[in-house]
PDB file of C-alpha atoms in Angstrom:
ATOM      1  CA  ASN A 174      43.577-111.125  59.838  1.00  0.00           C
ATOM      2  CA  ALA A 175      41.424-113.707  58.016  1.00  0.00           C
ATOM      3  CA  GLY A 176      41.783-116.558  60.423  1.00  0.00           C
ATOM      4  CA  VAL A 177      40.380-119.804  59.101  1.00  0.00           C
ATOM      5  CA  THR A 178      38.751-119.548  55.771  1.00  0.00           C
ATOM      6  CA  GLN A 179      36.693-122.155  54.129  1.00  0.00           C
ATOM      7  CA  THR A 180      35.126-122.288  50.809  1.00  0.00           C
ATOM      8  CA  PRO A 181      32.518-123.093  49.592  1.00  0.00           C
ATOM      9  CA  LYS A 182      30.056-121.993  52.055  1.00  0.00           C
ATOM     10  CA  PHE A 183      27.357-124.070  50.287  1.00  0.00           C
ATOM     11  CA  GLN A 184      27.340-126.943  47.947  1.00  0.00           C
ATOM     12  CA  VAL A 185      24.991-129.524  46.595  1.00  0.00           C
ATOM     13  CA  LEU A 186      26.303-132.654  44.906  1.00  0.00           C
ATOM     14  CA  LYS A 187      24.740-135.608  43.468  1.00  0.00           C
ATOM     15  CA  THR A 188      25.550-138.995  44.591  1.00  0.00           C
ATOM     16  CA  GLY A 189      28.863-140.387  43.298  1.00  0.00           C
ATOM     17  CA  GLN A 190      30.336-136.882  42.579  1.00  0.00           C
ATOM     18  CA  SER A 191      33.671-135.850  43.972  1.00  0.00           C
ATOM     19  CA  MET A 192      34.528-132.359  45.216  1.00  0.00           C
ATOM     20  CA  THR A 193      37.076-130.632  47.403  1.00  0.00           C
ATOM     21  CA  LEU A 194      36.225-128.309  50.457  1.00  0.00           C
ATOM     22  CA  GLN A 195      39.192-125.732  50.893  1.00  0.00           C
ATOM     23  CA  CYS A 196      40.493-124.583  54.054  1.00  0.00           C
ATOM     24  CA  ALA A 197      43.289-121.866  54.494  1.00  0.00           C
ATOM     25  CA  GLN A 198      44.594-120.326  57.809  1.00  0.00           C
ATOM     26  CA  ASP A 199      46.966-117.424  57.815  1.00  0.00           C
ATOM     27  CA  MET A 200      48.076-117.651  61.606  1.00  0.00           C
ATOM     28  CA  ASN A 201      50.838-120.081  60.802  1.00  0.00           C
ATOM     29  CA  HIS A 202      49.433-122.845  62.830  1.00  0.00           C
ATOM     30  CA  GLU A 203      50.948-126.331  62.725  1.00  0.00           C
ATOM     31  CA  TYR A 204      47.857-128.276  63.632  1.00  0.00           C
ATOM     32  CA  MET A 205      44.915-128.220  61.283  1.00  0.00           C
ATOM     33  CA  SER A 206      41.711-130.610  61.167  1.00  0.00           C
ATOM     34  CA  TRP A 207      38.371-131.206  59.582  1.00  0.00           C
ATOM     35  CA  TYR A 208      35.167-131.943  61.658  1.00  0.00           C
ATOM     36  CA  ARG A 209      31.783-132.699  60.524  1.00  0.00           C
ATOM     37  CA  GLN A 210      28.568-131.697  62.346  1.00  0.00           C
ATOM     38  CA  ASP A 211      25.365-133.405  61.798  1.00  0.00           C
ATOM     39  CA  PRO A 212      21.932-131.734  62.961  1.00  0.00           C
ATOM     40  CA  GLY A 213      21.585-131.336  66.811  1.00  0.00           C
ATOM     41  CA  MET A 214      25.127-133.028  67.271  1.00  0.00           C
ATOM     42  CA  GLY A 215      28.598-132.143  68.342  1.00  0.00           C
ATOM     43  CA  LEU A 216      31.516-132.187  66.031  1.00  0.00           C
ATOM     44  CA  ARG A 217      33.171-135.190  64.830  1.00  0.00           C
ATOM     45  CA  LEU A 218      36.835-135.488  63.826  1.00  0.00           C
ATOM     46  CA  ILE A 219      37.481-136.578  60.375  1.00  0.00           C
ATOM     47  CA  HIS A 220      41.069-136.217  59.615  1.00  0.00           C
ATOM     48  CA  TYR A 221      43.826-133.906  61.122  1.00  0.00           C
ATOM     49  CA  SER A 222      47.481-132.696  60.470  1.00  0.00           C
ATOM     50  CA  VAL A 223      50.112-131.832  62.882  1.00  0.00           C
ATOM     51  CA  GLY A 224      52.105-130.259  60.319  1.00  0.00           C
ATOM     52  CA  ALA A 225      52.927-129.904  56.511  1.00  0.00           C
ATOM     53  CA  GLY A 226      53.391-133.431  54.980  1.00  0.00           C
ATOM     54  CA  ILE A 227      51.692-135.033  57.897  1.00  0.00           C
ATOM     55  CA  THR A 228      48.016-136.336  58.102  1.00  0.00           C
ATOM     56  CA  ASP A 229      46.067-138.795  60.215  1.00  0.00           C
ATOM     57  CA  GLN A 230      42.615-140.090  60.612  1.00  0.00           C
ATOM     58  CA  GLY A 231      40.231-139.139  63.051  1.00  0.00           C
ATOM     59  CA  GLU A 232      36.947-140.657  64.296  1.00  0.00           C
ATOM     60  CA  VAL A 233      35.141-140.833  61.026  1.00  0.00           C
ATOM     61  CA  PRO A 234      37.705-140.645  58.118  1.00  0.00           C
ATOM     62  CA  ASN A 235      35.874-143.149  55.402  1.00  0.00           C
ATOM     63  CA  GLY A 236      34.950-141.453  52.327  1.00  0.00           C
ATOM     64  CA  TYR A 237      37.403-138.613  52.791  1.00  0.00           C
ATOM     65  CA  ASN A 238      40.882-137.781  51.797  1.00  0.00           C
ATOM     66  CA  VAL A 239      43.169-134.914  52.930  1.00  0.00           C
ATOM     67  CA  SER A 240      46.705-133.633  52.117  1.00  0.00           C
ATOM     68  CA  ARG A 241      48.895-130.858  53.805  1.00  0.00           C
ATOM     69  CA  SER A 242      51.399-129.578  51.331  1.00  0.00           C
ATOM     70  CA  THR A 243      51.728-126.248  52.860  1.00  0.00           C
ATOM     71  CA  THR A 244      51.199-125.083  56.360  1.00  0.00           C
ATOM     72  CA  GLU A 245      48.533-122.686  55.431  1.00  0.00           C
ATOM     73  CA  ASP A 246      46.189-125.162  53.372  1.00  0.00           C
ATOM     74  CA  PHE A 247      44.215-128.432  54.368  1.00  0.00           C
ATOM     75  CA  PRO A 248      41.866-129.272  51.822  1.00  0.00           C
ATOM     76  CA  LEU A 249      39.331-132.119  52.343  1.00  0.00           C
ATOM     77  CA  ARG A 250      38.275-134.254  49.425  1.00  0.00           C
ATOM     78  CA  LEU A 251      35.103-136.394  49.001  1.00  0.00           C
ATOM     79  CA  LEU A 252      35.984-138.974  46.555  1.00  0.00           C
ATOM     80  CA  SER A 253      32.538-140.332  45.744  1.00  0.00           C
ATOM     81  CA  ALA A 254      29.837-138.223  47.615  1.00  0.00           C
ATOM     82  CA  ALA A 255      26.975-140.167  49.477  1.00  0.00           C
ATOM     83  CA  PRO A 256      23.832-138.900  51.049  1.00  0.00           C
ATOM     84  CA  SER A 257      25.012-139.804  54.384  1.00  0.00           C
ATOM     85  CA  GLN A 258      27.960-137.010  54.053  1.00  0.00           C
ATOM     86  CA  THR A 259      25.307-134.447  54.065  1.00  0.00           C
ATOM     87  CA  SER A 260      26.463-132.287  56.844  1.00  0.00           C
ATOM     88  CA  VAL A 261      28.212-129.186  57.774  1.00  0.00           C
ATOM     89  CA  TYR A 262      31.967-129.313  57.708  1.00  0.00           C
ATOM     90  CA  PHE A 263      34.299-127.186  59.797  1.00  0.00           C
ATOM     91  CA  CYS A 264      37.918-126.675  59.573  1.00  0.00           C
ATOM     92  CA  ALA A 265      40.043-125.773  62.556  1.00  0.00           C
ATOM     93  CA  SER A 266      43.523-124.772  63.482  1.00  0.00           C
ATOM     94  CA  SER A 267      45.831-124.152  66.379  1.00  0.00           C
ATOM     95  CA  TRP A 268      49.336-123.786  67.488  1.00  0.00           C
ATOM     96  CA  THR A 269      51.510-126.578  68.733  1.00  0.00           C
ATOM     97  CA  GLY A 270      50.930-127.046  72.339  1.00  0.00           C
ATOM     98  CA  GLY A 271      48.092-124.714  72.279  1.00  0.00           C
ATOM     99  CA  ASN A 272      44.525-125.556  73.326  1.00  0.00           C
ATOM    100  CA  THR A 273      42.710-122.622  71.704  1.00  0.00           C
ATOM    101  CA  ILE A 274      41.341-123.885  68.574  1.00  0.00           C
ATOM    102  CA  TYR A 275      40.088-121.599  65.772  1.00  0.00           C
ATOM    103  CA  PHE A 276      37.246-122.708  63.568  1.00  0.00           C
ATOM    104  CA  GLY A 277      36.145-121.604  60.332  1.00  0.00           C
ATOM    105  CA  GLU A 278      32.652-120.296  59.537  1.00  0.00           C
ATOM    106  CA  GLY A 279      31.547-123.947  58.136  1.00  0.00           C
ATOM    107  CA  SER A 280      30.713-125.438  54.710  1.00  0.00           C
ATOM    108  CA  TRP A 281      27.187-126.731  54.139  1.00  0.00           C
ATOM    109  CA  LEU A 282      27.202-129.765  51.880  1.00  0.00           C
ATOM    110  CA  THR A 283      23.925-131.685  50.752  1.00  0.00           C
ATOM    111  CA  VAL A 284      24.372-134.741  48.754  1.00  0.00           C
ATOM    112  CA  VAL A 285      21.092-135.849  46.798  1.00  0.00           C
TER     113      VAL A 285
ATOM    114  CA  GLY B 278      32.803-145.801  73.954  1.00  0.00           C
ATOM    115  CA  GLU B 279      34.421-142.950  75.697  1.00  0.00           C
ATOM    116  CA  SER B 280      32.286-139.777  75.270  1.00  0.00           C
ATOM    117  CA  VAL B 281      31.696-136.413  76.572  1.00  0.00           C
ATOM    118  CA  GLY B 282      27.929-135.662  76.814  1.00  0.00           C
ATOM    119  CA  LEU B 283      25.551-133.115  78.069  1.00  0.00           C
ATOM    120  CA  HIS B 284      22.578-133.476  80.481  1.00  0.00           C
ATOM    121  CA  LEU B 285      20.133-130.982  79.086  1.00  0.00           C
ATOM    122  CA  PRO B 286      19.457-130.259  75.438  1.00  0.00           C
ATOM    123  CA  THR B 287      17.618-126.864  76.087  1.00  0.00           C
ATOM    124  CA  LEU B 288      17.874-124.314  78.940  1.00  0.00           C
ATOM    125  CA  SER B 289      15.695-121.149  78.915  1.00  0.00           C
ATOM    126  CA  VAL B 290      16.598-118.462  81.378  1.00  0.00           C
ATOM    127  CA  GLN B 291      15.267-114.803  81.985  1.00  0.00           C
ATOM    128  CA  GLU B 292      17.712-112.056  80.981  1.00  0.00           C
ATOM    129  CA  GLY B 293      19.938-111.144  84.021  1.00  0.00           C
ATOM    130  CA  ASP B 294      19.781-114.523  85.526  1.00  0.00           C
ATOM    131  CA  ASN B 295      22.593-116.633  85.854  1.00  0.00           C
ATOM    132  CA  SER B 296      22.854-119.856  83.588  1.00  0.00           C
ATOM    133  CA  ILE B 297      24.469-123.218  84.337  1.00  0.00           C
ATOM    134  CA  ILE B 298      25.120-125.543  81.618  1.00  0.00           C
ATOM    135  CA  ASN B 299      26.433-129.128  82.601  1.00  0.00           C
ATOM    136  CA  CYS B 300      28.452-131.803  80.862  1.00  0.00           C
ATOM    137  CA  ALA B 301      29.528-135.260  81.766  1.00  0.00           C
ATOM    138  CA  TYR B 302      32.576-136.995  80.582  1.00  0.00           C
ATOM    139  CA  SER B 303      33.693-140.740  80.781  1.00  0.00           C
ATOM    140  CA  ASN B 304      37.536-140.462  80.072  1.00  0.00           C
ATOM    141  CA  SER B 305      39.541-140.074  83.096  1.00  0.00           C
ATOM    142  CA  ALA B 306      42.633-139.317  80.982  1.00  0.00           C
ATOM    143  CA  SER B 307      41.317-135.993  79.606  1.00  0.00           C
ATOM    144  CA  ASP B 308      43.922-133.294  79.698  1.00  0.00           C
ATOM    145  CA  TYR B 309      41.833-130.270  78.837  1.00  0.00           C
ATOM    146  CA  PHE B 310      38.071-129.342  78.828  1.00  0.00           C
ATOM    147  CA  ILE B 311      36.648-126.546  76.491  1.00  0.00           C
ATOM    148  CA  TRP B 312      33.430-124.790  76.259  1.00  0.00           C
ATOM    149  CA  TYR B 313      32.399-123.693  72.963  1.00  0.00           C
ATOM    150  CA  LYS B 314      29.591-121.304  71.773  1.00  0.00           C
ATOM    151  CA  GLN B 315      28.028-121.894  68.580  1.00  0.00           C
ATOM    152  CA  GLU B 316      25.676-119.404  67.110  1.00  0.00           C
ATOM    153  CA  SER B 317      23.129-120.258  64.136  1.00  0.00           C
ATOM    154  CA  GLY B 318      25.208-120.502  60.863  1.00  0.00           C
ATOM    155  CA  LYS B 319      28.571-119.982  62.504  1.00  0.00           C
ATOM    156  CA  GLY B 320      31.509-122.188  63.529  1.00  0.00           C
ATOM    157  CA  PRO B 321      32.135-122.803  67.235  1.00  0.00           C
ATOM    158  CA  GLN B 322      33.625-120.141  69.176  1.00  0.00           C
ATOM    159  CA  PHE B 323      35.968-120.694  72.079  1.00  0.00           C
ATOM    160  CA  ILE B 324      34.759-119.587  75.469  1.00  0.00           C
ATOM    161  CA  ILE B 325      36.843-120.998  78.185  1.00  0.00           C
ATOM    162  CA  ASP B 326      39.008-124.046  79.010  1.00  0.00           C
ATOM    163  CA  ILE B 327      40.221-125.779  82.217  1.00  0.00           C
ATOM    164  CA  ARG B 328      43.264-128.106  82.766  1.00  0.00           C
ATOM    165  CA  SER B 329      42.404-131.315  84.302  1.00  0.00           C
ATOM    166  CA  ASN B 330      44.494-130.319  87.488  1.00  0.00           C
ATOM    167  CA  MET B 331      42.416-127.501  88.184  1.00  0.00           C
ATOM    168  CA  ASP B 332      38.958-127.241  89.889  1.00  0.00           C
ATOM    169  CA  LYS B 333      37.710-123.886  88.759  1.00  0.00           C
ATOM    170  CA  ARG B 334      38.707-121.222  86.388  1.00  0.00           C
ATOM    171  CA  GLN B 335      37.079-117.742  85.716  1.00  0.00           C
ATOM    172  CA  GLY B 336      36.797-115.579  82.718  1.00  0.00           C
ATOM    173  CA  GLN B 337      34.645-112.420  81.831  1.00  0.00           C
ATOM    174  CA  ARG B 338      31.147-113.353  83.046  1.00  0.00           C
ATOM    175  CA  VAL B 339      31.861-117.104  82.612  1.00  0.00           C
ATOM    176  CA  THR B 340      33.141-119.673  85.027  1.00  0.00           C
ATOM    177  CA  VAL B 341      33.972-123.286  84.517  1.00  0.00           C
ATOM    178  CA  LEU B 342      33.843-126.011  87.258  1.00  0.00           C
ATOM    179  CA  LEU B 343      35.550-129.365  87.082  1.00  0.00           C
ATOM    180  CA  ASN B 344      34.605-132.082  89.540  1.00  0.00           C
ATOM    181  CA  LYS B 345      36.981-134.979  88.625  1.00  0.00           C
ATOM    182  CA  THR B 346      35.355-137.266  91.131  1.00  0.00           C
ATOM    183  CA  VAL B 347      32.088-137.629  89.464  1.00  0.00           C
ATOM    184  CA  LYS B 348      33.641-136.530  85.964  1.00  0.00           C
ATOM    185  CA  HIS B 349      31.285-133.469  85.670  1.00  0.00           C
ATOM    186  CA  LEU B 350      32.141-130.074  83.922  1.00  0.00           C
ATOM    187  CA  SER B 351      29.865-127.072  84.111  1.00  0.00           C
ATOM    188  CA  LEU B 352      29.771-123.680  82.644  1.00  0.00           C
ATOM    189  CA  GLN B 353      28.380-120.739  84.577  1.00  0.00           C
ATOM    190  CA  ILE B 354      27.271-117.659  82.804  1.00  0.00           C
ATOM    191  CA  ALA B 355      26.516-114.584  84.925  1.00  0.00           C
ATOM    192  CA  ALA B 356      23.861-112.112  84.161  1.00  0.00           C
ATOM    193  CA  THR B 357      22.750-113.893  81.139  1.00  0.00           C
ATOM    194  CA  GLN B 358      22.261-111.380  78.044  1.00  0.00           C
ATOM    195  CA  PRO B 359      20.314-112.028  74.889  1.00  0.00           C
ATOM    196  CA  GLY B 360      23.710-112.381  72.926  1.00  0.00           C
ATOM    197  CA  ASP B 361      24.427-115.375  75.208  1.00  0.00           C
ATOM    198  CA  SER B 362      21.619-117.319  73.308  1.00  0.00           C
ATOM    199  CA  ALA B 363      23.219-120.007  71.390  1.00  0.00           C
ATOM    200  CA  VAL B 364      24.194-123.699  71.364  1.00  0.00           C
ATOM    201  CA  TYR B 365      27.024-124.631  74.035  1.00  0.00           C
ATOM    202  CA  PHE B 366      29.169-127.559  73.622  1.00  0.00           C
ATOM    203  CA  CYS B 367      31.708-128.958  75.926  1.00  0.00           C
ATOM    204  CA  ALA B 368      34.784-130.631  74.154  1.00  0.00           C
ATOM    205  CA  GLU B 369      37.647-132.751  75.664  1.00  0.00           C
ATOM    206  CA  ASN B 370      41.143-132.318  74.452  1.00  0.00           C
ATOM    207  CA  ARG B 371      43.300-135.196  75.315  1.00  0.00           C
ATOM    208  CA  ASN B 372      46.605-133.615  74.039  1.00  0.00           C
ATOM    209  CA  ALA B 373      47.656-130.289  72.576  1.00  0.00           C
ATOM    210  CA  GLY B 374      46.338-129.927  69.129  1.00  0.00           C
ATOM    211  CA  ASN B 375      43.037-130.263  67.204  1.00  0.00           C
ATOM    212  CA  MET B 376      41.903-133.610  68.457  1.00  0.00           C
ATOM    213  CA  LEU B 377      38.489-132.757  70.286  1.00  0.00           C
ATOM    214  CA  THR B 378      35.817-134.862  71.435  1.00  0.00           C
ATOM    215  CA  PHE B 379      32.479-132.922  71.481  1.00  0.00           C
ATOM    216  CA  GLY B 380      29.310-133.498  73.368  1.00  0.00           C
ATOM    217  CA  GLY B 381      25.978-133.272  71.985  1.00  0.00           C
ATOM    218  CA  GLY B 382      25.280-129.438  72.893  1.00  0.00           C
ATOM    219  CA  THR B 383      22.845-127.577  74.923  1.00  0.00           C
ATOM    220  CA  ARG B 384      20.784-124.792  73.451  1.00  0.00           C
ATOM    221  CA  LEU B 385      20.479-121.751  75.758  1.00  0.00           C
ATOM    222  CA  MET B 386      17.508-119.502  75.247  1.00  0.00           C
ATOM    223  CA  VAL B 387      17.463-116.019  76.957  1.00  0.00           C
ATOM    224  CA  LYS B 388      14.053-114.542  77.567  1.00  0.00           C
ATOM    225  CA  PRO B 389      13.911-110.750  77.566  1.00  0.00           C
TER     226      PRO B 389
END
């Protein structure tokens, strides 16, 4: 059971470039979300989804887009990367009504 | 704004001693509180959670205490081991799903 899988693990982007962070879960979870973690800080919610076809904004959504075409996948798109988006990104999933939230291993993004 | 925060950034304990990590929160409407352990280079790992209608919950070597009067949460680790060394985050989950509000984290260092 793979759980929550994120790719890539590491990425360096130039300012203005776009890219997509991939997230997949094989637990048939309805809820999925993306968080970012800056050095020495807790995680902050970027976007979340309560099911296929439904997405909503979290605490820090600016500069990011998401889509949820399937239950399994929840990609995060950076439209025009900025140095302020240098961070570690975590994808998470859980069942509806569940409070045990499973996190992926993280994606380290550096924007230069 | 509403937040969940931690009192101590670093806690150093001797192997075998008990550890207590504290957390303050400001939102009285929180439903669940969750403790996560994060090891270097990895995603947060669920440790234990507690509902807002409970005062105490015990797991294996861990106990979470909730004091709603003073909006305080603590994580107690019994017989701390070197493998417990990590950053610990408290998080607030206001409804079932992925919407967590994290505190800033406490680094636990276990001395052999």
